[in-house]
Short mmCIF file of C-alpha atoms in Angstrom, two decimals:
data_model
loop_
_atom_site.label_atom_id
_atom_site.label_comp_id
_atom_site.label_asym_id
_atom_site.label_seq_id
_atom_site.Cartn_x
_atom_site.Cartn_y
_atom_site.Cartn_z
CA MET G 1 6.04 12.76 2.90
CA ARG G 2 4.08 12.47 6.16
CA PHE G 3 4.45 9.18 8.03
CA LEU G 4 2.23 7.61 10.69
CA LYS G 5 4.46 7.39 13.70
CA SER G 6 5.28 4.07 15.41
CA VAL G 7 2.53 1.97 13.78
CA HIS G 8 4.88 0.12 11.40
CA ARG G 9 6.22 -1.91 14.31
CA HIS G 10 2.92 -3.81 14.11
CA ILE G 11 3.47 -4.52 10.40
CA SER G 12 5.13 -7.80 9.40
CA ALA G 13 6.97 -9.08 6.36
CA PHE G 14 7.51 -12.66 5.19
CA ILE G 15 10.68 -13.16 3.13
CA SER G 16 10.28 -15.96 0.58
CA HIS G 17 13.57 -17.24 -0.84
CA SER G 18 15.51 -20.32 -1.83
CA ALA G 19 18.19 -21.79 0.43
CA ALA G 20 20.88 -20.55 -1.97
CA ASN G 21 19.81 -16.96 -1.24
CA ASN G 22 19.64 -17.33 2.53
CA ASP G 23 22.43 -14.82 3.20
CA GLU G 24 20.71 -12.16 1.15
CA ALA G 25 17.35 -12.91 2.77
CA GLN G 26 18.96 -12.55 6.18
CA ARG G 27 20.45 -9.20 5.16
CA TYR G 28 17.05 -7.88 4.06
CA GLY G 29 15.55 -9.27 7.24
CA LYS G 30 17.98 -7.16 9.26
CA VAL G 31 17.22 -4.08 7.16
CA LEU G 32 13.49 -4.53 7.83
CA LYS G 33 13.96 -5.21 11.55
CA ASP G 34 16.22 -2.18 11.91
CA GLY G 35 13.46 -0.20 10.18
CA GLY G 36 11.01 -1.29 12.88
CA PHE G 37 9.12 -4.08 11.08
CA SER G 38 8.47 -7.63 12.26
CA VAL G 39 10.09 -10.20 9.98
CA PHE G 40 9.77 -13.94 9.53
CA GLN G 41 10.68 -16.51 6.92
CA TYR G 42 10.93 -20.24 6.37
CA GLY G 43 12.47 -21.93 9.40
CA ASP G 44 11.75 -19.20 11.94
CA GLY G 45 10.26 -20.83 15.01
CA LEU G 46 10.05 -24.21 13.29
CA ARG G 47 10.46 -27.08 15.78
CA PRO G 48 11.26 -30.71 15.02
CA GLY G 49 8.08 -32.52 14.02
CA ASP G 50 6.15 -29.35 13.11
CA PRO G 51 4.27 -29.69 9.81
CA ILE G 52 6.06 -27.29 7.46
CA GLY G 53 2.95 -26.53 5.42
CA SER G 54 0.91 -25.51 8.49
CA VAL G 55 3.67 -23.28 9.82
CA LEU G 56 4.13 -21.55 6.46
CA ARG G 57 0.39 -21.08 6.02
CA GLU G 58 0.11 -19.42 9.42
CA LYS G 59 3.05 -17.08 8.82
CA ILE G 60 2.06 -16.06 5.31
CA SER G 61 -1.58 -15.60 6.35
CA LYS G 62 -0.54 -13.13 9.03
CA CYS G 63 2.03 -11.15 7.04
CA HIS G 64 1.38 -7.73 5.56
CA PHE G 65 4.21 -7.81 3.03
CA PHE G 66 5.34 -10.84 1.05
CA MET G 67 8.94 -10.14 -0.01
CA LEU G 68 9.85 -12.42 -2.94
CA VAL G 69 13.60 -12.76 -3.48
CA ILE G 70 14.12 -13.29 -7.23
CA SER G 71 17.00 -15.45 -8.44
CA GLU G 72 17.42 -18.42 -10.75
CA HIS G 73 17.32 -20.57 -7.59
CA SER G 74 13.95 -19.26 -6.34
CA LEU G 75 12.53 -19.38 -9.89
CA ASN G 76 13.10 -23.14 -9.77
CA SER G 77 12.13 -23.73 -6.13
CA GLN G 78 8.78 -25.47 -5.73
CA TRP G 79 8.50 -24.29 -2.14
CA VAL G 80 8.96 -20.65 -3.13
CA GLN G 81 6.48 -21.12 -5.98
CA ARG G 82 3.95 -22.60 -3.54
CA GLU G 83 4.51 -19.82 -0.99
CA LEU G 84 3.84 -17.31 -3.76
CA GLY G 85 0.71 -19.26 -4.69
CA LEU G 86 -0.58 -18.96 -1.13
CA ALA G 87 0.21 -15.24 -0.98
CA LEU G 88 -1.67 -14.63 -4.23
CA SER G 89 -4.62 -16.72 -3.05
CA LEU G 90 -4.85 -14.74 0.20
CA GLN G 91 -4.49 -11.49 -1.69
CA LYS G 92 -7.42 -12.41 -3.94
CA GLU G 93 -9.59 -13.23 -0.91
CA ARG G 94 -8.75 -9.80 0.52
CA HIS G 95 -9.52 -7.82 -2.63
CA ASN G 96 -5.81 -7.41 -3.51
CA TYR G 97 -5.02 -5.43 -0.34
CA ARG G 98 -2.94 -7.92 1.64
CA PRO G 99 -0.33 -9.25 1.55
CA ILE G 100 1.37 -6.75 -0.70
CA ILE G 101 3.82 -8.71 -2.85
CA ILE G 102 7.16 -7.03 -3.46
CA PRO G 103 9.78 -8.67 -5.70
CA ILE G 104 13.36 -8.16 -4.51
CA TYR G 105 16.06 -8.95 -7.05
CA ALA G 106 19.03 -10.91 -5.71
CA LYS G 107 22.57 -9.60 -6.06
CA GLU G 108 24.04 -12.82 -7.40
CA ALA G 109 21.90 -13.67 -10.41
CA THR G 110 22.85 -14.99 -13.85
CA TRP G 111 20.70 -12.45 -15.72
CA ARG G 112 22.88 -9.60 -14.42
CA ARG G 113 25.50 -10.84 -16.88
CA THR G 114 23.07 -11.23 -19.78
CA GLY G 115 20.89 -8.20 -19.01
CA GLU G 116 17.71 -10.23 -19.48
CA ARG G 117 15.85 -10.01 -16.19
CA PRO G 118 12.97 -12.53 -15.85
CA LYS G 119 9.50 -11.19 -16.59
CA GLN G 120 7.43 -13.97 -14.96
CA PHE G 121 7.59 -16.18 -11.89
CA PRO G 122 5.94 -19.66 -11.84
CA VAL G 123 3.07 -20.02 -9.37
CA LEU G 124 2.02 -23.33 -7.77
CA ASP G 125 -1.06 -24.09 -5.71
CA PHE G 126 0.08 -24.19 -2.09
CA GLU G 127 -1.84 -27.35 -1.19
CA SER G 128 -1.54 -29.50 -4.32
CA GLY G 129 1.68 -28.19 -5.84
CA LYS G 130 0.00 -27.93 -9.25
CA MET G 131 0.89 -25.15 -11.65
CA VAL G 132 -1.74 -22.37 -11.54
CA GLY G 133 -0.12 -19.58 -13.53
CA GLN G 134 2.63 -16.99 -13.74
CA PHE G 135 3.26 -13.92 -11.59
CA ASP G 136 4.04 -10.75 -13.53
CA LEU G 137 7.51 -9.45 -12.65
CA THR G 138 7.16 -6.28 -14.71
CA VAL G 139 5.32 -4.71 -11.76
CA ARG G 140 7.22 -2.54 -9.26
CA GLY G 141 10.13 -4.49 -7.83
CA TRP G 142 13.15 -3.62 -5.72
CA ASP G 143 16.67 -3.85 -7.20
CA LYS G 144 19.26 -1.90 -5.25
CA TYR G 145 22.06 -3.32 -7.40
CA SER G 146 20.68 -1.94 -10.67
CA SER G 147 19.28 1.26 -9.12
CA PRO G 148 21.37 1.92 -6.00
CA SER G 149 20.05 5.43 -5.40
CA ALA G 150 16.35 4.81 -6.14
CA ASP G 151 16.14 1.36 -4.56
CA SER G 152 18.35 1.89 -1.52
CA ASP G 153 17.61 0.23 1.80
CA LYS G 154 16.52 3.60 3.18
CA ASN G 155 14.05 4.11 0.33
CA LEU G 156 12.70 0.58 0.80
CA ILE G 157 11.86 1.29 4.44
CA SER G 158 10.20 4.60 3.49
CA PHE G 159 8.23 2.80 0.77
CA LEU G 160 6.86 0.28 3.27
CA LYS G 161 5.94 2.73 6.04
CA PRO G 162 2.35 4.07 6.16
CA ASN G 163 2.29 7.68 4.96
CA PHE G 164 -0.41 10.08 3.88
CA ILE G 165 -0.92 12.84 1.34
CA VAL G 166 -3.37 15.76 1.35
CA SER G 167 -5.25 17.47 -1.47
CA ARG G 168 -3.88 20.88 -2.50
CA SER G 169 -0.83 20.29 -0.33
CA ASP G 170 0.61 17.20 -2.04
CA PHE G 171 -1.54 16.91 -5.18
CA ASP G 172 -3.71 19.39 -7.03
CA SER G 173 -4.89 17.69 -10.23
CA SER G 174 -7.65 15.23 -11.03
CA ALA G 175 -5.16 12.96 -12.79
CA ALA G 176 -2.95 12.73 -9.70
CA PHE G 177 -6.04 12.14 -7.57
CA PHE G 178 -7.15 9.19 -9.73
CA ASP G 179 -3.62 7.76 -9.88
CA THR G 180 -3.59 7.22 -6.10
CA GLY G 181 -6.16 4.43 -6.53
CA VAL G 182 -8.19 5.89 -3.66
CA PHE G 183 -11.52 5.68 -5.51
CA LYS G 184 -11.24 1.88 -5.69
CA LEU G 185 -10.79 1.90 -1.93
CA TYR G 186 -13.73 4.30 -1.60
CA LYS G 187 -15.97 1.82 -3.44
CA ASP G 188 -14.73 -1.05 -1.28
CA LEU G 189 -15.39 0.82 1.97
CA PHE G 190 -18.78 2.42 1.32
CA PRO G 191 -21.96 1.09 -0.33
CA PRO G 192 -23.25 2.97 -3.41
CA VAL G 193 -25.98 4.77 -1.46
CA GLU G 194 -23.36 6.38 0.82
CA ARG G 195 -20.93 7.44 -1.91
CA ASP G 196 -20.60 10.82 -3.57
CA ASP G 197 -19.81 11.11 -7.25
CA GLU G 198 -16.05 11.00 -7.88
CA GLN G 199 -16.17 14.09 -10.08
CA ASP G 200 -18.00 16.00 -7.35
CA ILE G 201 -15.40 15.00 -4.76
CA MET G 202 -12.54 16.18 -6.97
CA ARG G 203 -14.34 19.44 -7.74
CA TRP G 204 -14.98 20.13 -4.05
CA VAL G 205 -11.47 19.44 -2.78
CA LEU G 206 -9.45 20.76 -5.74
CA THR G 207 -11.30 23.77 -7.15
CA GLY G 208 -14.55 24.41 -5.26
CA ASP G 209 -14.06 24.46 -1.49
CA VAL G 210 -10.69 26.19 -1.43
CA GLY G 211 -11.18 28.72 1.36
CA GLN G 212 -12.53 31.49 -0.86
CA LYS G 213 -15.89 33.20 -0.47
CA ARG G 214 -18.53 32.03 -2.94
CA THR G 215 -21.72 33.95 -3.67
CA PHE G 216 -24.85 33.06 -5.62
CA VAL G 217 -28.30 34.51 -6.11
CA ILE G 218 -31.02 32.17 -4.96
CA SER G 219 -34.08 34.06 -6.28
CA GLU G 220 -35.41 37.58 -6.67
CA GLY G 221 -32.01 39.06 -5.94
CA ASN G 222 -31.59 37.17 -2.65
CA GLU G 223 -27.81 36.76 -2.41
CA ILE G 224 -26.24 34.00 -0.34
CA SER G 225 -22.53 33.47 0.39
CA TYR G 226 -20.43 30.83 2.10
CA THR G 227 -16.76 29.94 2.59
CA LEU G 228 -15.58 26.33 2.88
CA ASP G 229 -12.24 24.54 2.67
CA SER G 230 -12.39 20.81 1.94
CA ARG G 231 -9.39 18.48 2.22
CA TYR G 232 -8.98 14.87 1.18
CA PHE G 233 -6.47 12.69 3.04
CA ILE G 234 -5.11 9.50 1.47
CA LEU G 235 -3.24 6.92 3.56
CA LYS G 236 -0.73 5.05 1.41
CA LEU G 237 1.52 2.08 1.92
CA ALA G 238 3.85 0.56 -0.69
CA GLY G 239 2.24 2.80 -3.27
CA SER G 240 -1.31 1.57 -2.52
CA ALA G 241 -4.17 3.56 -0.97
CA ILE G 242 -5.30 1.83 2.24
CA GLY G 243 -7.12 4.68 4.00
CA LEU G 244 -8.98 7.91 3.26
CA GLY G 245 -10.55 10.86 5.01
CA PHE G 246 -12.68 13.76 3.77
CA PHE G 247 -13.06 16.89 5.96
CA THR G 248 -14.59 20.32 5.39
CA TYR G 249 -13.85 23.52 7.31
CA ASP G 250 -16.73 25.98 7.71
CA TYR G 251 -15.46 29.53 8.18
CA ALA G 252 -18.87 30.80 9.32
CA HIS G 253 -18.79 28.73 12.52
CA ASP G 254 -15.09 27.79 12.78
CA LEU G 255 -16.05 24.12 12.76
CA ILE G 256 -14.75 21.15 10.81
CA TYR G 257 -17.19 18.58 9.47
CA GLY G 258 -15.94 15.02 9.17
CA ASN G 259 -17.58 13.76 5.97
CA TYR G 260 -16.02 10.32 6.48
CA ILE G 261 -12.86 8.47 7.40
CA GLY G 262 -12.00 4.83 6.70
CA VAL G 263 -9.15 2.32 6.59
CA GLN G 264 -9.27 -0.89 4.58
CA GLU G 265 -10.19 -3.77 6.91
CA CYS G 266 -6.98 -5.74 6.23
CA TRP G 267 -4.95 -2.82 7.55
CA ARG G 268 -6.90 -1.82 10.67
CA GLY G 269 -4.72 -3.79 13.07
CA GLY G 270 -1.84 -2.24 14.96
CA ASP G 271 -3.79 0.96 15.67
CA ILE G 272 -3.30 2.25 12.10
CA ALA G 273 -6.83 3.73 11.89
CA ARG G 274 -6.41 5.61 15.16
CA ALA G 275 -2.95 6.89 14.20
CA PHE G 276 -4.30 8.06 10.83
CA PHE G 277 -7.13 9.98 12.54
CA LEU G 278 -4.76 11.66 15.01
CA GLU G 279 -2.36 12.72 12.24
CA ILE G 280 -5.30 14.20 10.32
CA MET G 281 -6.33 16.13 13.45
CA LYS G 282 -2.78 17.44 13.86
CA PHE G 283 -2.66 18.59 10.23
CA LEU G 284 -6.06 20.30 10.44
CA GLU G 285 -5.19 22.06 13.70
CA GLU G 286 -2.09 23.50 12.06
CA LEU G 287 -4.06 24.50 8.96
CA PHE G 288 -7.02 26.01 10.88
CA PRO G 289 -5.66 27.06 14.31
CA GLN G 290 -8.85 29.01 15.03
CA TYR G 291 -11.20 26.04 14.69
CA GLN G 292 -13.37 25.27 17.72
CA GLY G 293 -14.22 21.62 17.17
CA MET G 294 -15.07 18.84 14.76
CA VAL G 295 -18.49 17.26 14.19
CA PHE G 296 -19.52 13.90 12.73
CA GLU G 297 -22.89 12.48 11.77
CA VAL G 298 -23.29 8.99 13.25
CA GLU G 299 -25.98 6.46 12.37
CA LYS G 300 -28.01 5.69 15.47
CA PHE G 301 -28.40 2.14 16.74
CA ASP G 302 -30.97 0.41 18.92
CA HIS G 303 -29.28 -0.55 22.20
CA ARG G 304 -31.87 -3.22 23.04
CA ARG G 305 -31.58 -4.76 19.58
CA VAL G 306 -27.77 -4.89 19.85
CA GLU G 307 -28.11 -6.62 23.23
CA GLN G 308 -30.53 -9.18 21.74
CA ILE G 309 -28.17 -9.90 18.83
CA ILE G 310 -25.20 -10.41 21.15
CA ALA G 311 -27.23 -12.61 23.53
CA GLY G 312 -28.36 -14.78 20.61
CA LEU G 313 -24.78 -15.19 19.39
CA GLU G 314 -23.60 -16.11 22.90
CA LYS G 315 -26.20 -18.90 23.10
CA SER G 316 -25.42 -20.37 19.67
CA ARG G 317 -23.58 -23.67 19.61
CA PRO G 318 -21.18 -23.91 17.99
CA ARG G 319 -20.59 -20.20 18.35
CA PRO G 320 -20.72 -18.52 14.89
CA ASP G 321 -17.77 -16.65 13.39
CA HIS G 322 -19.99 -14.24 11.44
CA ILE G 323 -23.47 -12.68 11.42
CA LYS G 324 -25.83 -14.02 8.76
CA ASP G 325 -28.69 -11.53 8.91
CA PRO G 326 -27.75 -8.30 7.01
CA LYS G 327 -29.98 -6.21 9.30
CA ASP G 328 -28.27 -7.58 12.42
CA LEU G 329 -24.88 -7.01 10.81
CA ASN G 330 -25.75 -3.38 10.07
CA GLU G 331 -26.96 -2.81 13.65
CA ILE G 332 -23.72 -4.21 15.08
CA ARG G 333 -21.67 -2.17 12.62
CA ARG G 334 -23.38 1.04 13.78
CA PHE G 335 -22.75 0.10 17.41
CA LEU G 336 -19.05 -0.55 16.74
CA ARG G 337 -18.60 2.70 14.83
CA VAL G 338 -19.79 4.60 17.88
CA THR G 339 -17.38 2.75 20.18
CA TRP G 340 -14.52 3.49 17.75
CA TYR G 341 -15.31 7.22 17.74
CA HIS G 342 -15.47 7.12 21.53
CA SER G 343 -11.98 5.57 21.58
CA LEU G 344 -10.79 8.64 19.66
CA ASN G 345 -12.20 10.82 22.47
CA CYS G 346 -15.29 11.94 20.58
CA PHE G 347 -18.43 12.75 22.57
CA PHE G 348 -22.13 12.88 21.83
CA PHE G 349 -24.35 15.90 22.20
CA PHE G 350 -26.37 14.30 24.99
CA ASP G 351 -29.82 14.76 26.51
CA GLN G 352 -29.17 14.47 30.26
CA LEU G 353 -32.78 13.71 31.14
CA ALA G 354 -33.39 11.07 28.46
CA LYS G 355 -29.86 9.62 28.94
CA GLU G 356 -29.31 9.30 25.21
CA PRO G 357 -27.77 11.26 22.32
CA LEU G 358 -29.72 14.12 20.77
CA LEU G 359 -31.47 13.19 17.55
CA CYS G 360 -30.94 15.24 14.41
CA ARG G 361 -33.04 15.08 11.24
CA SER G 362 -30.93 15.14 8.08
CA PRO G 363 -32.68 16.47 4.94
CA CYS G 364 -32.65 14.77 1.57
CA ILE G 365 -29.32 15.46 -0.14
CA ASP G 366 -30.58 15.14 -3.71
CA PRO G 367 -32.37 18.36 -4.79
CA SER G 368 -33.03 16.86 -8.24
CA LEU G 369 -35.74 14.60 -6.77
CA SER G 370 -39.32 15.78 -6.65
CA ARG G 371 -40.51 17.71 -3.61
CA GLU G 372 -42.67 14.73 -2.61
CA GLU G 373 -39.60 12.44 -2.62
CA TRP G 374 -37.49 14.68 -0.38
CA SER G 375 -39.29 13.62 2.79
CA ARG G 376 -38.81 9.92 2.00
CA GLU G 377 -35.04 10.45 1.75
CA GLU G 378 -34.62 12.07 5.16
CA GLU G 379 -32.58 10.29 7.84
CA ASP G 380 -32.13 10.53 11.60
CA TYR G 381 -28.57 10.86 12.95
CA TRP G 382 -26.70 11.44 16.15
CA ILE G 383 -23.96 14.05 16.12
CA MET G 384 -20.58 13.56 17.76
CA TRP G 385 -18.09 16.22 18.78
CA TYR G 386 -14.30 16.13 18.81
CA ARG G 387 -12.53 18.77 20.85
CA PRO G 388 -9.14 20.03 19.61
CA MET G 389 -6.34 19.97 22.15
CA HIS G 390 -5.69 23.72 21.98
CA SER G 391 -9.33 24.84 22.17
CA ARG G 392 -10.38 27.49 24.69
CA VAL G 393 -14.08 27.10 23.92
CA ASN G 394 -16.41 26.94 26.93
CA PHE G 395 -17.50 23.34 26.62
CA SER G 396 -20.01 23.70 29.43
CA ASN G 397 -22.25 25.47 26.93
CA ALA G 398 -23.06 22.34 24.93
CA LYS G 399 -26.46 23.62 23.76
CA GLU G 400 -24.91 26.62 21.99
CA LEU G 401 -22.36 24.38 20.33
CA TRP G 402 -25.15 21.99 19.31
CA SER G 403 -26.89 24.84 17.51
CA LYS G 404 -23.66 25.82 15.75
CA ALA G 405 -22.99 22.22 14.74
CA VAL G 406 -26.45 21.70 13.24
CA LYS G 407 -26.36 24.99 11.33
CA SER G 408 -22.83 24.32 10.09
CA ILE G 409 -23.59 20.83 8.77
CA TYR G 410 -27.00 21.40 7.25
CA ILE G 411 -27.04 25.08 6.26
CA GLU G 412 -23.47 26.19 5.52
CA ILE G 413 -22.07 22.94 4.14
CA LEU G 414 -25.06 21.03 2.76
CA ALA G 415 -27.81 23.49 1.81
CA LYS G 416 -25.66 26.29 0.42
CA SER G 417 -23.47 23.97 -1.65
CA LEU G 418 -26.46 22.12 -3.11
CA CYS G 419 -28.44 25.28 -3.80
CA ASP G 420 -25.40 26.77 -5.53
CA SER G 421 -25.12 23.73 -7.82
CA SER G 422 -28.90 23.33 -8.36
CA PRO G 423 -30.23 26.78 -9.29
CA GLN G 424 -33.40 25.38 -10.89
CA CYS G 425 -34.83 24.38 -7.48
CA ALA G 426 -32.60 26.44 -5.16
CA GLN G 427 -35.27 28.53 -3.44
CA GLN G 428 -37.58 25.59 -2.79
CA TYR G 429 -34.72 23.42 -1.50
CA TRP G 430 -33.36 26.28 0.63
CA ASP G 431 -36.73 26.73 2.34
CA TYR G 432 -37.05 22.97 2.84
CA VAL G 433 -33.64 22.53 4.54
CA ASN G 434 -34.08 25.60 6.72
CA ALA G 435 -37.47 24.32 7.91
CA ILE G 436 -36.02 20.94 8.92
CA THR G 437 -33.04 22.57 10.64
CA HIS G 438 -35.28 25.00 12.52
CA LYS G 439 -37.43 22.11 13.78
CA THR G 440 -34.35 20.15 14.91
CA LEU G 441 -33.18 23.11 16.97
CA LYS G 442 -36.69 23.90 18.25
CA ASP G 443 -37.13 20.33 19.54
CA VAL G 444 -34.08 20.75 21.79
CA GLU G 445 -34.82 24.24 23.14
CA LEU G 446 -35.96 22.96 26.56
CA ASN G 447 -33.50 20.05 26.84
CA ASP G 448 -30.59 19.95 29.27
CA VAL G 449 -27.72 19.35 26.83
CA CYS G 450 -24.23 18.15 27.73
CA PHE G 451 -21.35 16.21 26.22
CA SER G 452 -21.22 12.52 27.10
CA LYS G 453 -20.14 9.13 25.89
CA PHE G 454 -22.69 6.39 25.24
CA LEU G 455 -21.68 2.75 25.82
CA ASP G 456 -18.00 3.56 25.59
CA ARG G 457 -15.17 1.06 25.37
CA HIS G 458 -14.21 1.24 29.05
CA SER G 459 -17.56 1.20 30.85
CA SER G 460 -19.88 -0.82 28.63
CA PRO G 461 -20.33 -4.50 29.51
CA LEU G 462 -22.10 -4.83 26.17
CA LEU G 463 -18.92 -4.04 24.27
CA ALA G 464 -16.93 -6.46 26.44
CA ARG G 465 -19.45 -9.22 25.63
CA TRP G 466 -19.19 -8.43 21.93
CA MET G 467 -15.39 -8.55 21.95
CA ALA G 468 -15.49 -11.92 23.74
CA LEU G 469 -17.36 -13.36 20.73
CA GLU G 470 -14.29 -12.68 18.53
CA ILE G 471 -16.39 -12.04 15.42
CA ASP G 472 -14.71 -9.80 12.86
CA VAL G 473 -17.05 -7.10 11.58
CA PRO G 474 -15.55 -4.35 9.40
CA ILE G 475 -16.92 -0.91 10.26
#
């Protein structure tokens, strides 16, 4: 199991329990604190005169884990039932990602003598105290007294720490892939137009792109070959998928293409997304020590439009806590994605004269469409570069690396894979992609190309103005 180092210190747990189980709650609190987590429960920081409901709402709203101590006392405690009601309500608002509710079975409990452990826990509305349902206790719970080896304190801490698994290293079947729950997360993170088919993803990372040479005949005996190795990374926490990454290594150019990476918005705090990216980079560098760099396609944004949006939000009274216009939201999201990649030390292929990133034309990625439709499906992107720590590549020759990056993404990875899987239109699609790629490279022949950041986190007043607005926009 591969853990993200140090990030769990930013993860908090709320321990919900009755007064009769205070000693046990305190013991679990110490276990969690010793494991590096932040812990709070009823009474922590409560001052005379503080409204109990407000304090509890604040603590439960901020927690990542809701630890529910199960005993006959908590089963009959209205406060515990209401705390659970709030946790479930927050969880529903956040698409079941946070807080993660973990039942912990108390040592001193009457059912240990009868053997009939409770299967449901009453749930009350936090505000009104009215009954709203029952919480299913047949889900995964923690009971170190019934299963001392499986549910030990050490295993509990490991269960709660963010860890990640990798295709063909930790799982190699479609069934295991589905069981991670990562495709639900995939749908939550990316709109339909940006998603690949689940079956295609599993085929690529489990049986297709496995580091072996593949050859196909495109037409009239014209043979084409390519060698790719695709890996899927799944970030897990308490058994749930909260992050994912899809990367492809191209042996022809010794480059890695970052298809995408994402962490569920409820779990992006505490530098989890950054730590996940860096652990992926470490794994890939060990797997492909010869690789020269990593490339990403990035949606371009309009700097002037972003400035107008931010200026409008600054003038609004009262200042809004969200962006209403979907087009404005998308423009800001693109802007923030770029700043996040910059924070990971990624750079643009940059036109020194124009003072902006080089533009790249991406071909249609659906060969099944008619030839007339291909042009309507083309998109413009910027390309970013990530340099591995060990690399000895001459990074002063950015133009040569630009050419390799474009050919790797659009010829080796995109065109060859799609032609291989679409033999009925392979030759026509092959000619189409090569023409677009040739034009992209031709347009930059006379440019002075370098690596540079564009409105990065440290030097851009625009980003500082955006952060001052304190508007949460998932990217």
